[in-house]
Short mmCIF file of C-alpha atoms in Angstrom, two decimals:
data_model
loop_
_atom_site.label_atom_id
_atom_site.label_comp_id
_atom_site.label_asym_id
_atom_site.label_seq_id
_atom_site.Cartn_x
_atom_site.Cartn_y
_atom_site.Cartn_z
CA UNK A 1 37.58 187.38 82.54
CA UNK A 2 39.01 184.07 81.58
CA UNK A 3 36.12 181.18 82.06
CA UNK A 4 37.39 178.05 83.78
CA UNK A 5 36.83 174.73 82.28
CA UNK A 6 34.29 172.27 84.09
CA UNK A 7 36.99 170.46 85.94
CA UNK A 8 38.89 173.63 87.15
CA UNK A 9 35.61 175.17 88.34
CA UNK A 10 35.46 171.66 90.64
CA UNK A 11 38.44 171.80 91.88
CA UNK A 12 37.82 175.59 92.85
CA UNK A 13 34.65 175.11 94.38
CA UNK A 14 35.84 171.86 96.16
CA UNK A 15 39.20 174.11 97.58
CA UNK A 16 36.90 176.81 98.49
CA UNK A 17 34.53 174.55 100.22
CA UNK A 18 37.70 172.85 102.10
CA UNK A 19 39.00 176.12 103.25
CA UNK A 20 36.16 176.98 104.86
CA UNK A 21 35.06 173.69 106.47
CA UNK A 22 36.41 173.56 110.11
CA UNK A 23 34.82 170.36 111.68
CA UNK A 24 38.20 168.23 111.46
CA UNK A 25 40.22 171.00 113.07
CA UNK A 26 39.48 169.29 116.59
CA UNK A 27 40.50 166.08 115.58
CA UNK A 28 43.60 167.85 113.96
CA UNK A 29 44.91 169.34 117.31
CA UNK A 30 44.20 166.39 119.53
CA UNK A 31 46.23 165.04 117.04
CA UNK A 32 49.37 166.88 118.42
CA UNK A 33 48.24 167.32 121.95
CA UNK A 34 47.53 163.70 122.82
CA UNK A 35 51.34 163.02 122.69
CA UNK A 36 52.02 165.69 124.48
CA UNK A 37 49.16 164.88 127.25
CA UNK A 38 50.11 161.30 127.86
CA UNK A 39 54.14 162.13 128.36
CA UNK A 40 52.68 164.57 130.79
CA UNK A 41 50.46 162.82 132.17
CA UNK A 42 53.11 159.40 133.44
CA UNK A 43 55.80 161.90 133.89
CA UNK A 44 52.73 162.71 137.22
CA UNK A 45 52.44 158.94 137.82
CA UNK A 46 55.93 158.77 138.15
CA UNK A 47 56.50 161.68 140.35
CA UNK A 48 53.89 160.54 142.44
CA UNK A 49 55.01 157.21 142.69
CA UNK A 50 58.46 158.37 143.76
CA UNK A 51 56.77 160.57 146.77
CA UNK A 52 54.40 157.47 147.60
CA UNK A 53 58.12 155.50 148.07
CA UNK A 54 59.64 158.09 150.08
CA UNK A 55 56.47 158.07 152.78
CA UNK A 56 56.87 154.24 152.61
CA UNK A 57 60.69 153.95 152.94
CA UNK A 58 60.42 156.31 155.76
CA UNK A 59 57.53 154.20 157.37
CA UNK A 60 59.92 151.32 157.49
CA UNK A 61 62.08 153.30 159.10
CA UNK A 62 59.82 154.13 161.84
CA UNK A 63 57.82 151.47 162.34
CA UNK A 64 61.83 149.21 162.41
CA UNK A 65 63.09 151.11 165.10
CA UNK A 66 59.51 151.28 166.89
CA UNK A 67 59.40 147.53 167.12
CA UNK A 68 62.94 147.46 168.10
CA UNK A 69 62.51 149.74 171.05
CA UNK A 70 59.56 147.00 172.49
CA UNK A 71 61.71 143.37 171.85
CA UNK A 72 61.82 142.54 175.96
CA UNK A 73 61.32 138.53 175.91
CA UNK A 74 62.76 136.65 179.05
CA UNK A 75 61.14 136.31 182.49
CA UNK A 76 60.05 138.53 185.25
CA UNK A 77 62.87 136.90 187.18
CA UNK A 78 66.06 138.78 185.07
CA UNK A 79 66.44 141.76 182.51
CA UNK A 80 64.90 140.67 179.34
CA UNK A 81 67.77 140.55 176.47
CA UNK A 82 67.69 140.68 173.00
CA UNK A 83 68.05 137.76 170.05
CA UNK A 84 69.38 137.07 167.17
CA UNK A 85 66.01 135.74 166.24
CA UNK A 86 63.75 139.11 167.76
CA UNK A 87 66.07 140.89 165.21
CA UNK A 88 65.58 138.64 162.18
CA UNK A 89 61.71 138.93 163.30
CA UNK A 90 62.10 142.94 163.06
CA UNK A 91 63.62 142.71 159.15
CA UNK A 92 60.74 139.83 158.42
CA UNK A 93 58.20 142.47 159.38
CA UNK A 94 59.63 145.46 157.33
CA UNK A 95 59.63 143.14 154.26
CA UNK A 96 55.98 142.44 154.31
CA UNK A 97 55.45 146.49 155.21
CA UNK A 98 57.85 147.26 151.63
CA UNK A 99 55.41 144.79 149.69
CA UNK A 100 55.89 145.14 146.06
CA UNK A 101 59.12 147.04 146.52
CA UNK A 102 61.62 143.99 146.01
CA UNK A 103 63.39 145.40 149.34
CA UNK A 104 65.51 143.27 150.09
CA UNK A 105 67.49 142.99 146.27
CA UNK A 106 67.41 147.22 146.12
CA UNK A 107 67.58 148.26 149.58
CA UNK A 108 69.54 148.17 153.40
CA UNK A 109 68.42 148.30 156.72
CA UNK A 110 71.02 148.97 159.17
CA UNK A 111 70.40 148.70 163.05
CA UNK A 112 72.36 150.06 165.67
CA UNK A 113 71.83 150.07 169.53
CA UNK A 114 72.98 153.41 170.20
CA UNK A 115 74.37 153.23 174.20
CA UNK A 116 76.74 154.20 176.56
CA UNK A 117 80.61 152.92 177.31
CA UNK A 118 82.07 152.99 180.41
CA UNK A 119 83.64 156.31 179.99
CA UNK A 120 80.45 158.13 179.43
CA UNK A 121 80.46 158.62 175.88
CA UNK A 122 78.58 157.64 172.92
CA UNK A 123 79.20 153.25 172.28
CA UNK A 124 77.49 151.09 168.93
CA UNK A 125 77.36 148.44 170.90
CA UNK A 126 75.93 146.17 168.38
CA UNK A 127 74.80 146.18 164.36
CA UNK A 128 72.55 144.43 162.91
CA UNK A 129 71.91 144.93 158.94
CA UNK A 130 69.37 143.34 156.54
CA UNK A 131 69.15 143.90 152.51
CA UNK A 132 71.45 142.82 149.51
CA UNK A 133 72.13 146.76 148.71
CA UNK A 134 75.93 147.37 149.29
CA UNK A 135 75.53 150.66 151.96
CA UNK A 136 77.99 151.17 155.27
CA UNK A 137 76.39 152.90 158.23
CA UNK A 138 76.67 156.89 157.67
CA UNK A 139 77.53 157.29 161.35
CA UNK A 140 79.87 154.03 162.55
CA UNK A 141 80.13 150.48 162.26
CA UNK A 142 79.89 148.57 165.31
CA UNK A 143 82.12 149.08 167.88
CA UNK A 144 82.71 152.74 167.35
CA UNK A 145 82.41 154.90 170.04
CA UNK A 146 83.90 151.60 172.64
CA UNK A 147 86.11 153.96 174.80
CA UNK A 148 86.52 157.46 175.31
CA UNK A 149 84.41 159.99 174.97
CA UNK A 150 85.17 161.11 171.33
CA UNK A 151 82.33 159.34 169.42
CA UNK A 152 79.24 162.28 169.68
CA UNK A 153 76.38 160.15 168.76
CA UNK A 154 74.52 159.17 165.65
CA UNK A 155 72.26 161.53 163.50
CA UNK A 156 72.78 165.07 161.93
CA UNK A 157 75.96 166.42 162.68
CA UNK A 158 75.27 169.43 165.58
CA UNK A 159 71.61 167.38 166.35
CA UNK A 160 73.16 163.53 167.13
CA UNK A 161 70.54 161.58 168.80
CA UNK A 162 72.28 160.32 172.31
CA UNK A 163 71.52 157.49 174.56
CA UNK A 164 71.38 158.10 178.57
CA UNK A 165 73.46 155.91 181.10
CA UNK A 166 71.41 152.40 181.52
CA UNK A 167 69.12 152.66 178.31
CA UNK A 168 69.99 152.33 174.75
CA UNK A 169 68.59 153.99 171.22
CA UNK A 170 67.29 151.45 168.77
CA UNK A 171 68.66 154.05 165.74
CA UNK A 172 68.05 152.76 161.98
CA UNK A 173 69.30 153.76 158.72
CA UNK A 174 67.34 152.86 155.79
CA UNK A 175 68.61 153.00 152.04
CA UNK A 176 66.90 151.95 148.87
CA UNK A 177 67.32 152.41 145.02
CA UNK A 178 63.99 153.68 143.65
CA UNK A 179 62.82 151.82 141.07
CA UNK A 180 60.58 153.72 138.00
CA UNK A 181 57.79 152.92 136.44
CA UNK A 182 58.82 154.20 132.34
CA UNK A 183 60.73 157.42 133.04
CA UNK A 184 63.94 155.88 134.77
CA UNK A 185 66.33 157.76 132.49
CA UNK A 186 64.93 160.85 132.92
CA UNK A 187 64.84 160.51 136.84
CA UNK A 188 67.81 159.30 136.89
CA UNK A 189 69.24 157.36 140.03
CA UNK A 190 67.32 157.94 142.65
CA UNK A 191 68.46 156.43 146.30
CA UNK A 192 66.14 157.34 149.30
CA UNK A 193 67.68 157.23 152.31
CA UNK A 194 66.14 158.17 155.98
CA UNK A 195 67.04 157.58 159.43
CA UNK A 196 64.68 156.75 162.85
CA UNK A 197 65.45 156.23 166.42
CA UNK A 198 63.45 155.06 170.04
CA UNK A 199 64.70 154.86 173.17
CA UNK A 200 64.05 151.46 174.43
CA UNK A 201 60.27 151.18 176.15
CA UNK A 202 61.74 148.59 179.22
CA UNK A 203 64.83 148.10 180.98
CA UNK A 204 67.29 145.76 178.87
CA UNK A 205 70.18 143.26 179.49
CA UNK A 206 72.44 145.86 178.11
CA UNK A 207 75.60 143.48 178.25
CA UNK A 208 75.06 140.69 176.04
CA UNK A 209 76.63 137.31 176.43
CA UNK A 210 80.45 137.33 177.75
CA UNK A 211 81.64 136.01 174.49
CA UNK A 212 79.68 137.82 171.81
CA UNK A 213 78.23 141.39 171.18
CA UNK A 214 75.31 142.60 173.18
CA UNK A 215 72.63 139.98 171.21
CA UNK A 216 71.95 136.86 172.36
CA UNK A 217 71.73 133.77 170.02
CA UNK A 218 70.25 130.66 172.50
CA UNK A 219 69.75 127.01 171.11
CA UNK A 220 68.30 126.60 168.46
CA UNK A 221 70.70 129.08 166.84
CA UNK A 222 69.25 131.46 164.64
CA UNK A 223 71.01 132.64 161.74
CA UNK A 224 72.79 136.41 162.69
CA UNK A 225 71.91 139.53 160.15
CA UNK A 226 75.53 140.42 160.38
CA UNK A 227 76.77 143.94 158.25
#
């Protein structure tokens, strides 16, 4: 058998002594799994974020058409209409409820009063809208529905939501362009959309001024959230 100089028999015992020591092999594999654990781990933050929006965006919704349904200022003496200013009040109060979700630059609010024309059938009577993102109403602009009977409602098509003679639906749309955290390309665009609608809580002077829509707009003006 061949003897091994000094050095060699170093380096042999060293390699042997190496291939047998297993302390680092922990630190070796969190090595690759630590990657692997944090892209999982925001890829959850992200997906829970994006459910966390949709429960908020659909709040809004909700709690729009809610408030909507209760507007009746004016006097026990005559119907109580609606304002300009009781709307812009509404889309002031869903801003402050989408905190921290720069609403108003990604997203649209769009609210109809849902009622019925002289012919029976389904009327928008008025629309109000409120957000910078560019999104039509799925269902009508206002006006649709004026005459005839033609116009089925607003909603899923086969389930429209309908008003009954004398009352009207407070029915909103809501639209809004998620916004990621990190993992926007892999997402990809994302727009939430959701719909709510009340029946109006007290009678309502359905008819509006004679030279405008149904929404009043008394002195001091306020500014209207026109679509």
């Amino acid at each position: 058998m061949m003897l091994l100089s000094r050095p060699r028999r170093r380096l042999a015992i060293t390699a042997r002594r190496l291939a047998r020591n297993v302390r680092a092999t922990v630190l070796i594999e969190m090595a690759f799994a630590i990657p692997f654990l944090v892209l999982v781990g925001f890829a959850g933050l992200e997906i829970a974020n994006l459910a966390l929006t949709h429960t908020r965006i659909s709040q809004i919704g909700l709690n729009t058409a809610d408030n909507a349904s209760r507007i009746a200022a004016g006097s026990n003496l005559s119907l109580p209409p609606i304002r300009e200013i009781d709307i812009n009040e509404l889309f002031i109060g869903a801003e402050k409820q989408a905190d921290a979700l720069d609403f108003k630059r990604h997203g649209r609010i769009i609210l109809s009063s849902l009622e019925r024309n002289k012919d029976g059938g389904q009327w928008i009577h008025w629309q109000r809208c409120y957000g910078d993102l560019a999104v039509s109403s799925a269902y009508g602009a206002q006006g649709t529905g004026k005459t005839g009977t033609s116009f089925p409602g607003m909603g899923l098509k086969g389930k429209e939501v309908t008003a009954a003679a004398g009352t009207a639906v407070m029915f909103v749309e809501i639209s809004y362009d998620y916004q990621p955290l990190l993992y926007g390309k892999w997402l990809g665009a994302r727009r939430i959309s959701t719909t709510a609608a009340f029946n109006i809580r007290e009678p309502r002077d359905l008819d509006g001024p004679k030279d405008g829509d149904g929404v009043y707009n008394p002195s001091p003006a306020a500014t209207k959230s026109a679509c």
